[in-house]
Coordinates of C-alpha atoms and ligand atoms in Angstrom, one line a residue:
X1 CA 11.6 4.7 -17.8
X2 CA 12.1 1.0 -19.1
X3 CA 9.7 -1.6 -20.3
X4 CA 7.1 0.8 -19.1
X5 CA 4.1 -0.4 -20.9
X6 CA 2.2 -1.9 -18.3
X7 CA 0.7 -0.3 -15.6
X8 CA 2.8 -1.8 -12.8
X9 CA 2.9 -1.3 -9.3
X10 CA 6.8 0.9 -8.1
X11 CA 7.8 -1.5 -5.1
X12 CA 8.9 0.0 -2.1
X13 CA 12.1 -1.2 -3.5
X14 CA 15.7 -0.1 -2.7
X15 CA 15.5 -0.2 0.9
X16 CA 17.7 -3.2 1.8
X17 CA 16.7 -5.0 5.4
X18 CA 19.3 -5.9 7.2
X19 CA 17.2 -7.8 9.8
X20 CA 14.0 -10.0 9.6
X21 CA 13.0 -10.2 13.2
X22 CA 9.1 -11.1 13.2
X23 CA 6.4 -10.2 15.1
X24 CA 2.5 -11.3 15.1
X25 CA -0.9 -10.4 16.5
X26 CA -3.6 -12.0 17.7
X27 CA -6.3 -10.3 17.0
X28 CA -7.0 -11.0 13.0
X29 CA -7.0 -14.3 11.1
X30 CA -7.1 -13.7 7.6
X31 CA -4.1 -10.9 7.8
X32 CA -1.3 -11.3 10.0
X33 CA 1.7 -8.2 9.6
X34 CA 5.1 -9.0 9.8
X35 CA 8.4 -7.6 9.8
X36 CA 9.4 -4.2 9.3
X37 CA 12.4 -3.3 7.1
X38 CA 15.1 -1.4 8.2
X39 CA 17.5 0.9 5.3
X40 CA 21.4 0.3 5.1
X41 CA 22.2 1.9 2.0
X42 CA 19.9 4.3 0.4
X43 CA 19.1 3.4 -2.6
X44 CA 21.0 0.2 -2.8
X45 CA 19.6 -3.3 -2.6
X46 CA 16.2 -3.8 -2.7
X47 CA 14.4 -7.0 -0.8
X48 CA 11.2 -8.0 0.5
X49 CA 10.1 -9.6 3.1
X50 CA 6.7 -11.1 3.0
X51 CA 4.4 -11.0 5.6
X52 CA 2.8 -14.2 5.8
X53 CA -0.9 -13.3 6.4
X54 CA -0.5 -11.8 3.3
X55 CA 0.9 -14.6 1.6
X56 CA -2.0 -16.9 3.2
X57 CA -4.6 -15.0 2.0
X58 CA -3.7 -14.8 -1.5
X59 CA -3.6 -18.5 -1.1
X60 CA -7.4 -18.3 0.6
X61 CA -8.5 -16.3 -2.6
X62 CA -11.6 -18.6 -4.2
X63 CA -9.7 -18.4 -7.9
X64 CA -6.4 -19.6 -6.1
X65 CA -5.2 -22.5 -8.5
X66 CA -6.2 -25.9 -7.1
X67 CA -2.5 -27.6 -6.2
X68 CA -2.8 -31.2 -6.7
X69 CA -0.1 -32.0 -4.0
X70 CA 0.5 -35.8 -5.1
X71 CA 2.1 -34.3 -8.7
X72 CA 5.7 -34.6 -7.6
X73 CA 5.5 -31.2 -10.0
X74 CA 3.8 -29.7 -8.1
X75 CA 6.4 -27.4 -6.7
X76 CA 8.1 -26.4 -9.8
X77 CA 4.8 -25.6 -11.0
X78 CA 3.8 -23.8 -8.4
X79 CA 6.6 -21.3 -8.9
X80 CA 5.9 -21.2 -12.2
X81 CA 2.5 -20.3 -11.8
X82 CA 4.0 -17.6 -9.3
X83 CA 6.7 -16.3 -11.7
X84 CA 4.0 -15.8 -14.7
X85 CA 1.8 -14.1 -12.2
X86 CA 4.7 -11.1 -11.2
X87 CA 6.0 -11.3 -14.4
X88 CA 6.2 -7.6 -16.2
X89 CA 5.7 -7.6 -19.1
X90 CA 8.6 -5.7 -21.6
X91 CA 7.8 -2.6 -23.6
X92 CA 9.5 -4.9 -26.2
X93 CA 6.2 -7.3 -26.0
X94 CA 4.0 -4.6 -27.1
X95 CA 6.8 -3.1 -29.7
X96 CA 9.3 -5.5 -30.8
X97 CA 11.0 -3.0 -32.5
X98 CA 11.2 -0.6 -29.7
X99 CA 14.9 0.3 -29.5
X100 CA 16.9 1.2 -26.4
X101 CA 19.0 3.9 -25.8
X102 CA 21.7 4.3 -22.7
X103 CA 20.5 5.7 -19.3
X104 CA 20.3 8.9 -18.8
X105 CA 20.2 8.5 -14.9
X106 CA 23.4 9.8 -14.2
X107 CA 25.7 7.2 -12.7
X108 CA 27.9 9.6 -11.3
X109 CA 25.2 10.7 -8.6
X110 CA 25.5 7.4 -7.4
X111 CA 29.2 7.3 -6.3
X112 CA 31.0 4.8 -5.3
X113 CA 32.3 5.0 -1.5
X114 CA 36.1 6.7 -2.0
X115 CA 37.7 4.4 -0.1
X116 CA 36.6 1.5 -2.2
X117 CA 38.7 3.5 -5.0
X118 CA 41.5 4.5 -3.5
X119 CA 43.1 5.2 -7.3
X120 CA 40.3 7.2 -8.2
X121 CA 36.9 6.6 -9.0
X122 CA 36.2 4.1 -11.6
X123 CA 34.8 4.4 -15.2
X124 CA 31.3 3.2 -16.0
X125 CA 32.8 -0.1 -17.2
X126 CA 34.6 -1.0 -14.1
X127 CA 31.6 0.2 -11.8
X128 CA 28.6 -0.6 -13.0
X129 CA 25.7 1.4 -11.0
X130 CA 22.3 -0.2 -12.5
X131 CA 20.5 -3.0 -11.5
X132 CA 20.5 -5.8 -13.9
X133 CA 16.8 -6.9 -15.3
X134 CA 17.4 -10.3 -14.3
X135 CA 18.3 -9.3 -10.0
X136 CA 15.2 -11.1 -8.2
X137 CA 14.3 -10.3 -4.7
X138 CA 13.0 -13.1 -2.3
X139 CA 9.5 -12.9 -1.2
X140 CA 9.8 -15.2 2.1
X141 CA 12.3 -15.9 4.5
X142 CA 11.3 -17.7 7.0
X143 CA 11.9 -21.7 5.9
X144 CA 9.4 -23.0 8.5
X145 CA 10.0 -27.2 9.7
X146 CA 7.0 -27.6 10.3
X147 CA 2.8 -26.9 9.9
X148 CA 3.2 -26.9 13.9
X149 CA 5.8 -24.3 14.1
X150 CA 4.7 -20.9 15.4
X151 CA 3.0 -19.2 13.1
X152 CA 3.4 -21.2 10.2
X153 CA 1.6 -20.3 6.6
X154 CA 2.2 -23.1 4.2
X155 CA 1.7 -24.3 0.9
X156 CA 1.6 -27.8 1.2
X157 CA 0.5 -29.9 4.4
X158 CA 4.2 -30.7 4.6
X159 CA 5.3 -27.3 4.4
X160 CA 7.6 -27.6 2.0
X161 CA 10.0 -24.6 1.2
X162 CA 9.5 -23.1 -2.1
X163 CA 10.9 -19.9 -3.3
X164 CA 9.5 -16.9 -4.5
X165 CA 10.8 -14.2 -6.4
X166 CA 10.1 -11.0 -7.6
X167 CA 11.9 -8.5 -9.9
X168 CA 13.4 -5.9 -8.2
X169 CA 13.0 -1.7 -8.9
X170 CA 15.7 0.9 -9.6
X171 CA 17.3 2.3 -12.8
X172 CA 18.4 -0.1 -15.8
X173 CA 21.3 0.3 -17.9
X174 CA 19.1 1.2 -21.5
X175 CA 15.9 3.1 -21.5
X176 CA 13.0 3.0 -24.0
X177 CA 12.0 6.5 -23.6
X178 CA 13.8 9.9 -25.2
X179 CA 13.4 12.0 -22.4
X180 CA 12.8 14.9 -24.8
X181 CA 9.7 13.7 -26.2
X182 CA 8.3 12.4 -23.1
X183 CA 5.0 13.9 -21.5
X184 CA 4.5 12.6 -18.4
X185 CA 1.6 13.2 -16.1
X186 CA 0.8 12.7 -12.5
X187 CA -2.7 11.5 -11.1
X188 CA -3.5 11.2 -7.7
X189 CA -7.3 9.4 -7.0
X190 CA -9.1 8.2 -4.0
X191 CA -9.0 9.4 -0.7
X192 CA -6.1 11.5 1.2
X193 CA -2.9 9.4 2.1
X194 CA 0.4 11.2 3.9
X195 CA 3.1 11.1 1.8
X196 CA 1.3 11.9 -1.4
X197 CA 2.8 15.1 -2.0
X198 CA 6.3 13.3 -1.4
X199 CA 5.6 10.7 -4.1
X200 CA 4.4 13.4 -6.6
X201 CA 7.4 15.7 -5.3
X202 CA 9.9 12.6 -6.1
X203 CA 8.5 11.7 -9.4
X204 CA 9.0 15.3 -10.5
X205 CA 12.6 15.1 -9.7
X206 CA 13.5 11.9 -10.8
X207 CA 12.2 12.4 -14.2
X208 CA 14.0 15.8 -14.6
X209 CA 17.1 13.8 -13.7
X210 CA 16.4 11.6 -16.1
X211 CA 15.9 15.0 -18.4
X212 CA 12.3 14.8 -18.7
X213 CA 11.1 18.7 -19.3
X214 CA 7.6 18.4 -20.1
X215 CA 5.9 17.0 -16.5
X216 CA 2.3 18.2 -15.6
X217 CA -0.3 17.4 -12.8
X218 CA -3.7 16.4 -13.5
X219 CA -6.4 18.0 -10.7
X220 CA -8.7 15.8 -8.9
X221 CA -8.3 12.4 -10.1
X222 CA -9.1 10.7 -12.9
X223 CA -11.9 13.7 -13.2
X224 CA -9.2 16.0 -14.1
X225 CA -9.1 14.3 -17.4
X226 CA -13.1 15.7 -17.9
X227 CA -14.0 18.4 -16.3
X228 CA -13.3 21.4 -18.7
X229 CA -12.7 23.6 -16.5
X230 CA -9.7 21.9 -14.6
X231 CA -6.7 22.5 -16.5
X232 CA -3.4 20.5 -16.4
X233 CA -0.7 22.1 -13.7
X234 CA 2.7 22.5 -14.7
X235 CA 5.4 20.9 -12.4
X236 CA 8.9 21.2 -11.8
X237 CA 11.2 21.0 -9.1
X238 CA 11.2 24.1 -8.5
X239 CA 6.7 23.8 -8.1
X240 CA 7.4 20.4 -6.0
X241 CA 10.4 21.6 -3.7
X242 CA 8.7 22.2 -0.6
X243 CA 5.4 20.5 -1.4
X244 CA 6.0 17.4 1.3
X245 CA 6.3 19.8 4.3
X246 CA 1.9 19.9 4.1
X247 CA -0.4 17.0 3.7
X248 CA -3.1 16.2 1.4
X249 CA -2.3 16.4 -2.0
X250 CA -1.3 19.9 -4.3
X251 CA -2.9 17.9 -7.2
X252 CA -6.1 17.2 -5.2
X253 CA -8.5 14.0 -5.2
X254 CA -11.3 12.6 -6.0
X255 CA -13.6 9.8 -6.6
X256 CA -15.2 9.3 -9.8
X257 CA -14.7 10.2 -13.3
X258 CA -14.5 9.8 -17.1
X259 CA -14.9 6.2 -18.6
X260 CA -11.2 5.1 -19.3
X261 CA -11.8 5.2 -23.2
X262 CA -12.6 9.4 -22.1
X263 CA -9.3 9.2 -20.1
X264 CA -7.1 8.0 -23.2
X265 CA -8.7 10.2 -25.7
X266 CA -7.7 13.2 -23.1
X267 CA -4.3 11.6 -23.3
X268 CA -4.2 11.5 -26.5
X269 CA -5.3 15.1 -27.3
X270 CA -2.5 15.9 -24.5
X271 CA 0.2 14.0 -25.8
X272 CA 0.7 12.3 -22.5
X273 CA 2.6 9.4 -23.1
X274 CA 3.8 8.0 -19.4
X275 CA 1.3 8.0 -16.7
X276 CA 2.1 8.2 -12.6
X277 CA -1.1 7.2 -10.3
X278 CA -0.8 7.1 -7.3
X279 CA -4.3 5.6 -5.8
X280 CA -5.9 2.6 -4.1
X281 CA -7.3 -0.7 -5.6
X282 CA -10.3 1.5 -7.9
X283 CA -7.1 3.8 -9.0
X284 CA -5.5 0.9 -10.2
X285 CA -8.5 -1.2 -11.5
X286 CA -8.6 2.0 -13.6
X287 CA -4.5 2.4 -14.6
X288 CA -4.9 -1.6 -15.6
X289 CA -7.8 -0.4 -17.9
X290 CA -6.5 2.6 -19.1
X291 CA -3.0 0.7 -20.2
X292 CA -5.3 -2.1 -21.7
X293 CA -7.0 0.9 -24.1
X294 CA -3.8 1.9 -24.9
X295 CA -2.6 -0.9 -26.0
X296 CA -5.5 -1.7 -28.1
X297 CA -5.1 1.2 -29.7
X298 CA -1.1 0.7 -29.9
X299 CA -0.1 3.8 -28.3
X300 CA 3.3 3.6 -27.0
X301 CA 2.1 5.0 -23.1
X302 CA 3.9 3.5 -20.0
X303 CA 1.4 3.3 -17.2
X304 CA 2.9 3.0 -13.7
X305 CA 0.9 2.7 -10.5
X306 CA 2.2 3.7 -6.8
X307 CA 0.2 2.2 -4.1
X308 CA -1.6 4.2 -2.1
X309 CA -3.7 2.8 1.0
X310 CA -3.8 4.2 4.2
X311 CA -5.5 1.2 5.3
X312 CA -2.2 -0.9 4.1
X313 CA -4.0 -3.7 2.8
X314 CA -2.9 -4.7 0.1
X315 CA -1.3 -8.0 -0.7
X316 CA 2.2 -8.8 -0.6
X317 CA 3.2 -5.3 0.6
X318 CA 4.8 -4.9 3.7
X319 CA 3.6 -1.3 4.1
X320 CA 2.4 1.1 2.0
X321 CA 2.8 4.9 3.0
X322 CA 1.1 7.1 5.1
X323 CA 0.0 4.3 7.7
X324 CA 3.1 4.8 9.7
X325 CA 1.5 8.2 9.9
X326 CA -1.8 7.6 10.5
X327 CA -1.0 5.0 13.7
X328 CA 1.3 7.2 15.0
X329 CA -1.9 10.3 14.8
X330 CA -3.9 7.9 15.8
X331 CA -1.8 7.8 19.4
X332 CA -3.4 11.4 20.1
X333 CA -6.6 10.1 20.1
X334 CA -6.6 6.8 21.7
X335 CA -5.1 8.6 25.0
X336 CA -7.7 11.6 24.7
X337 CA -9.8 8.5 25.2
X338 CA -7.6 7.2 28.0
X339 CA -7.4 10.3 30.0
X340 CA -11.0 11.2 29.8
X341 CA -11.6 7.4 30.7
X342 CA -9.5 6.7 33.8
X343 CA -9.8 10.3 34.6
X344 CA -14.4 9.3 35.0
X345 CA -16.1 7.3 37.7
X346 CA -16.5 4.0 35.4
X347 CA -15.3 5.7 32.2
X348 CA -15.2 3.9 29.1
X349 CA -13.5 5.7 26.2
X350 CA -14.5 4.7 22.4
X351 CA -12.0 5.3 19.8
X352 CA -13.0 5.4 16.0
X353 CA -10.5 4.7 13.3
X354 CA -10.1 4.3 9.6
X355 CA -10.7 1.0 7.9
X356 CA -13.3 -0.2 5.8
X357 CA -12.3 -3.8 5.2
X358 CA -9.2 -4.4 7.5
X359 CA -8.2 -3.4 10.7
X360 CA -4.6 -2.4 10.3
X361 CA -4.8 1.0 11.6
X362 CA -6.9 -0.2 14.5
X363 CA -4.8 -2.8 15.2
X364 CA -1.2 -1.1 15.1
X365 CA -2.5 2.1 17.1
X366 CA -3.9 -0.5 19.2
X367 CA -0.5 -1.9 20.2
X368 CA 1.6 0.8 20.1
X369 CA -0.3 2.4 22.3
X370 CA -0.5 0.3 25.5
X371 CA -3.9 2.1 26.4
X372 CA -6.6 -0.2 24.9
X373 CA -8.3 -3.3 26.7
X374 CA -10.6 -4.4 23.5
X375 CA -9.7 -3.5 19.7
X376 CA -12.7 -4.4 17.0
X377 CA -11.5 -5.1 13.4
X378 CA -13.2 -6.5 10.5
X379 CA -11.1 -9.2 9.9
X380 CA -12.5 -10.9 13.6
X381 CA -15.9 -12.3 14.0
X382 CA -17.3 -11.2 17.8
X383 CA -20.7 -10.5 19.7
X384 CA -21.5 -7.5 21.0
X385 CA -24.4 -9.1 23.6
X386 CA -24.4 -12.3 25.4
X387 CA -21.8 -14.1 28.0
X388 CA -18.8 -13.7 25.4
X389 CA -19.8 -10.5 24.3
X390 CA -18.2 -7.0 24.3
X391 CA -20.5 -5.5 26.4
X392 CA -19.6 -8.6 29.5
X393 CA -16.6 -8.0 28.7
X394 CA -16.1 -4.2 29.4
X395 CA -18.7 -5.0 32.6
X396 CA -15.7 -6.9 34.0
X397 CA -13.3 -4.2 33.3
X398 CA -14.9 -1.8 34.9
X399 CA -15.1 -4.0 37.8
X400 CA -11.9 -5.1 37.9
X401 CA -9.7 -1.9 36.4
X402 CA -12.5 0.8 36.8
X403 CA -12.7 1.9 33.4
X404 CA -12.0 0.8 30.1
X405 CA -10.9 2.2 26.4
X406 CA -12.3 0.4 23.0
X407 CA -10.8 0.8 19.4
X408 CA -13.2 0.0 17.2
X409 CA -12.1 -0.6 12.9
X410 CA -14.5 1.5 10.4
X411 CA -16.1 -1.7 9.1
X412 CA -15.8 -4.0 12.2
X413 CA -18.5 -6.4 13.0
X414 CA -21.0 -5.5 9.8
X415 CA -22.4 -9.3 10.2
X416 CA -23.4 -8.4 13.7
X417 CA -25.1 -4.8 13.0
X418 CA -28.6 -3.7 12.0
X419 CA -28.6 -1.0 9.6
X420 CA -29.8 1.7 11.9
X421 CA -26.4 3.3 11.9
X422 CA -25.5 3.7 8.8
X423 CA -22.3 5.9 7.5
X424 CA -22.9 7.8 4.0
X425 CA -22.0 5.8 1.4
X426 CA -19.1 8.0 -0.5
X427 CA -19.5 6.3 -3.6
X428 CA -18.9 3.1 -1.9
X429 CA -21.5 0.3 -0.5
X430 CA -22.8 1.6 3.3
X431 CA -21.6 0.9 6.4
X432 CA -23.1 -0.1 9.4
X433 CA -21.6 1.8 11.8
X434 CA -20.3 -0.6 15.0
X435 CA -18.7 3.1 16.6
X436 CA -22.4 4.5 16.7
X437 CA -24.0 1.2 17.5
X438 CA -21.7 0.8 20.5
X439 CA -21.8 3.5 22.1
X440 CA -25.6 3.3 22.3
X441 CA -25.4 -0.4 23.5
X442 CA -23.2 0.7 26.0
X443 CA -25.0 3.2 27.6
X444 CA -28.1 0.9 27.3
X445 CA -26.7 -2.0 28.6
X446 CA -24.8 -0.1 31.7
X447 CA -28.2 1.6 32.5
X448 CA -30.3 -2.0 32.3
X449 CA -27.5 -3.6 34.7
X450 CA -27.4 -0.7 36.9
X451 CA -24.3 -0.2 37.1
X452 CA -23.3 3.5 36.2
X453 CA -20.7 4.3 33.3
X454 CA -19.5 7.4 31.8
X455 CA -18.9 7.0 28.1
X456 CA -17.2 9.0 25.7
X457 CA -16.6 8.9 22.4
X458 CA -14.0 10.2 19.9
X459 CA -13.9 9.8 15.8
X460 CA -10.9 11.9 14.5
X461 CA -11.2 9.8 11.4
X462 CA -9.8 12.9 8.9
X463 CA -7.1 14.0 11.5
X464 CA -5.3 10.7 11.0
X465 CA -5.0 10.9 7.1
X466 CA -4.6 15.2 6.4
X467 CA -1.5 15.3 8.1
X468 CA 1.9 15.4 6.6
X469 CA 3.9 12.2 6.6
X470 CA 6.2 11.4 9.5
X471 CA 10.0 10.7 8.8
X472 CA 9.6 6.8 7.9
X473 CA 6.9 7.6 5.5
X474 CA 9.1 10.6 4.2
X475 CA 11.9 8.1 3.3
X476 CA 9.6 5.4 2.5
X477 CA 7.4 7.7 -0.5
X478 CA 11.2 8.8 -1.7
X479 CA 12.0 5.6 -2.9
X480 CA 8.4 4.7 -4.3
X481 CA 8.8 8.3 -6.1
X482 CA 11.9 7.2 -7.6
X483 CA 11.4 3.9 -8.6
X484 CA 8.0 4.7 -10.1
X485 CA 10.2 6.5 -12.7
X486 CA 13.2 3.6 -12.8
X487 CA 11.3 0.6 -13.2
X488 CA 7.9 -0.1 -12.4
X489 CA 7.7 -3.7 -10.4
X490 CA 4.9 -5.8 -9.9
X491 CA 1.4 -6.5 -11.9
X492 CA -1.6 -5.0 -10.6
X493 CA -4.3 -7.5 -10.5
X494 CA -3.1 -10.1 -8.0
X495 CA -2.2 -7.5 -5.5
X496 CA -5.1 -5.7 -5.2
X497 CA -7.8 -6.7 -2.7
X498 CA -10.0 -4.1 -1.3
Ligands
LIG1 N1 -13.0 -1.0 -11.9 C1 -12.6 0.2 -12.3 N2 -12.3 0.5 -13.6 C2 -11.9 1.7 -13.9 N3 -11.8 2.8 -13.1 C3 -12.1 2.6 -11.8 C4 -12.5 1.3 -11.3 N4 -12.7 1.4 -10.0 C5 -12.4 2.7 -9.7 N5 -12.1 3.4 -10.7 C6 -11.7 4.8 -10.8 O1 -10.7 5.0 -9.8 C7 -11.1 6.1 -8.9 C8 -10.7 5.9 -7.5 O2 -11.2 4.7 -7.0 P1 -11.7 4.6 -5.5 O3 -12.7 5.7 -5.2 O4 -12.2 3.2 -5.3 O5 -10.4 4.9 -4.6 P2 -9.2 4.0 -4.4 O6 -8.2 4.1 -5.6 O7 -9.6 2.6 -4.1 O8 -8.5 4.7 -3.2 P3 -8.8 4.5 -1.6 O9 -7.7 3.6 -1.1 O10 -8.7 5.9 -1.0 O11 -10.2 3.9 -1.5 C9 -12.6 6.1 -9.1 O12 -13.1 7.4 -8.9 C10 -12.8 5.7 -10.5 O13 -12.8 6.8 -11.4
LIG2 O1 -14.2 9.6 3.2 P1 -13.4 9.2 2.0 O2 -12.5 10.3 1.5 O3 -14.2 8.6 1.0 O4 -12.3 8.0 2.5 C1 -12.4 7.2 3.6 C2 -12.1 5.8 3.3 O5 -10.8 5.6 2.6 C3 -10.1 4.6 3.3 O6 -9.2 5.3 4.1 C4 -9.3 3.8 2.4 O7 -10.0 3.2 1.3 C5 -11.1 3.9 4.1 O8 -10.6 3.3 5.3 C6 -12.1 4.9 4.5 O9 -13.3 4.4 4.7
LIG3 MG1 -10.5 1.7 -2.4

């Protein structure tokens, strides 16, 4: 509820890792995963841990800044650059005269361990719960020796170690907001993600900790804040309690809407003054827009954006929820495909999944699942005819195994496709489809060669995403939830890339 006036991205923030082991894939270039973080304290320490790809391809962008790597200032600069890029901006730069008051977050929830105390538990001043506006948390930590060394993303041909921080989420000392004349509302726009009806759930409680009373939903996205006809929902803990034990969303979705001047007049009428969306890189191009209106028109509105991409690409981000979920759905059908494959005379099983622009989904099923010989992503350039092509290659599977499975990325090889097979568009450009044009080419090419094959096909593109979220995600959409309402983190823009 602090320096809220700046739509902001909640980090997945308080987890603290305790390890850093790495791992990386082959298969794309451009966007490498890395670690995984594993919880020691609930709500306790937050850090990061970069994954590089990610790192490398904000570095790829065409705007990057040009370094000129002879400046010997060029390092100090460089984190300069960095710190004004993730800095967040205080409600006190938009109102200098805002004043604070003191958290009403209740410190005592957050007890100190007993045995810390044995003389009893301590008083506010001796134990101070919050986390201090000036606590950083380091974005990389791996220091690597050399541009040689496995895996290396660097900054400078040397690969010089620089630092990068980032501020880090949870609840502040002094708040900006009187919980009794906050209005908050709760957005959720784009398509399904698991875990949204934990975020929403969590943001309902964590402002009534904080004393909020007035909290309401707004149906279907940013059309909510239009259509006439879809009124506000009221929510409570008592409305939110059991909502995370179902997917989807008990606010609904959509794509499309009101022009963001629209949206902030329907604020306004409303009285909403603090904003929760929860959406993908269009939700928060829009909650960037909407907190630029407001501050042209000086409204004091805190606009706070939770990251929602089942796809999990955006930058800097580790994770984001519900694609722990979908990978682990996604199992079910890439061994339907591996049954019905080795269980046919030449079977080759074709496995569709989610992923317009990266192949993370894909990718991760891919591996977890043990069952795939040839995963297509977007991020990879590859043929589909010739020597080196897909099709040679799955000839030589089925020679050599007998039968073969293929995971083929939404938006994989579009360079390579005619537009014959084209998905609907949604609202967004069309798709070639590689998952139709495949499974045609395979049948054609096995019937030209004459060698027989027995393919089959599954696409359980919705299953992976209207399902609730597994334990990981539960924990992980927790903490977003309540750091969406303690602090809000990072800027949108930079992070954004799909
Ligand atoms: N540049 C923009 N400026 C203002 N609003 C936008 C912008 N782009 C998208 N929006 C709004 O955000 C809504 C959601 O965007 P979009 O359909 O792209 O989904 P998304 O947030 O990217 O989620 P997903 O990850 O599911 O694709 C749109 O319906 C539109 O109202
Ligand atoms: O069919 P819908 O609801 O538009 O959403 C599907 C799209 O959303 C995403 O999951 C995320 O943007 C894409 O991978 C996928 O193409
Ligand atoms: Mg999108």
């Amino acid at each position: 509820m602090e320096s809220l006036s700046r739509a902001s991205i909640a980090n997945p923030g308080t987890l603290s890792p305790t390890s850093s082991s790495a791992s990386y894939f082959l298969f794309p270039r451009r966007f490498r995963l890395s670690n995984g973080f594993s919880s020691s304290s609930a709500f306790g320490n937050l850090r990061r841990i970069v994954s590089r790809g990610r790192v490398r391809a904000e570095i790829e962008k065409p705007n990057a800044p040009v370094i000129d790597f002879s400046d010997p200032e060029w390092r100090i600069k460089y984190q300069k650059d960095f710190e004004l890029r993730f800095n967040i901006p205080h409600i006190t730069d938009v109102f200098p005269d805002a004043k604070p008051i003191p958290s009403t977050f209740c410190l005592r929830m957050r007890t100190p361990v007993s045995e810390d105390f044995a003389g009893g538990y301590p008083s506010d001043e001796e134990w101070h719960g919050y986390i201090n506006n000036n606590d950083r948390v380091l974005l990389k930590t791996i220091n690597f020796a050399s541009p040689n060394s496995a895996g290396a993303v660097c900054i400078d041909p040397d690969c010089t170690w620089v630092e990068q921080w980032v501020h880090r989420a949870g609840p502040r000392e002094k708040i900006y907001f009187k919980p009794e004349e906050v209005k908050a509302a709760i957005v959720t726009c784009g398509g399904l993600c698991p875990g949204l009806n934990d975020v929403i759930r969590q943001v309902v409680i964590t402002l009534e900790i904080y004393g909020v009373k007035s909290i309401v939903g707004i149906p279907f996205g940013y059309r909510g804040f239009s259509n006439s006809d879809l009124s506000e929902m009221p929510l409570s803990r008592k409305v939110v309690q059991n909502i995370h034990l179902s997917g989807g969303s008990l606010l609904g979705v959509s794509r499309g809407g009101p022009s963001v001047s629209d949206i902030v007049d329907r604020m306004q009428e409303k009285g909403i003054n603090m904003i929760f969306v929860l959406g993908g890189n269009g939700t928060h191009a829009g909650a960037n827009a909407i907190h630029e209106e407001c501050r042209k028109r000086k409204l004091k509105v805190a606009v706070v954006g939770v990251p929602k991409t089942i796809d999990n690409d955006i930058l800097l981000m580790d994770k984001t929820f519900g694609f722990d979920t979908a990978v682990e759905e996604a199992q079910r059908a890439i061994n339907s495909a591996y049954i019905e494959a080795h269980s046919a005379y030449h079977g080759v099983g074709i496995v569709k999944l989610m992923g317009r622009h990266s192949g993370f989904i894909a990718m991760h099923a891919s591996l977890a699942s043990g069952q795939i010989d040839i995963c297509l992503i977007p991020e990879v350039p590859f043929q589909l005819h010739g020597p080196h092509g897909v099709l040679t290659h799955l000839k030589y599977l089925i020679e050599t195994k007998g039968s073969a499975v293929v995971c083929v990325a939404e938006g994989a090889g579009q360079v390579i496709l005619t537009t014959n097979f084209c998905v609907p568009s949604r609202g967004f450009n069309a798709l070639s489809s590689l998952f139709q044009e495949l499974s045609v080419s395979t049948k054609k090419y096995f019937r030209e060669i004459g060698v027989h094959a027995d393919v089959k096909y599954i696409d359980p593109t919705y299953m992976i995403r209207a399902c609730r979220a597994n334990a990981s995600d539960g924990i992980l959409c927790a903490v977003l939830g309540q750091n969406a309402v303690s602090f809000p983190l990072i800027p949108l823009s930079p992070l954004c890339q799909g």
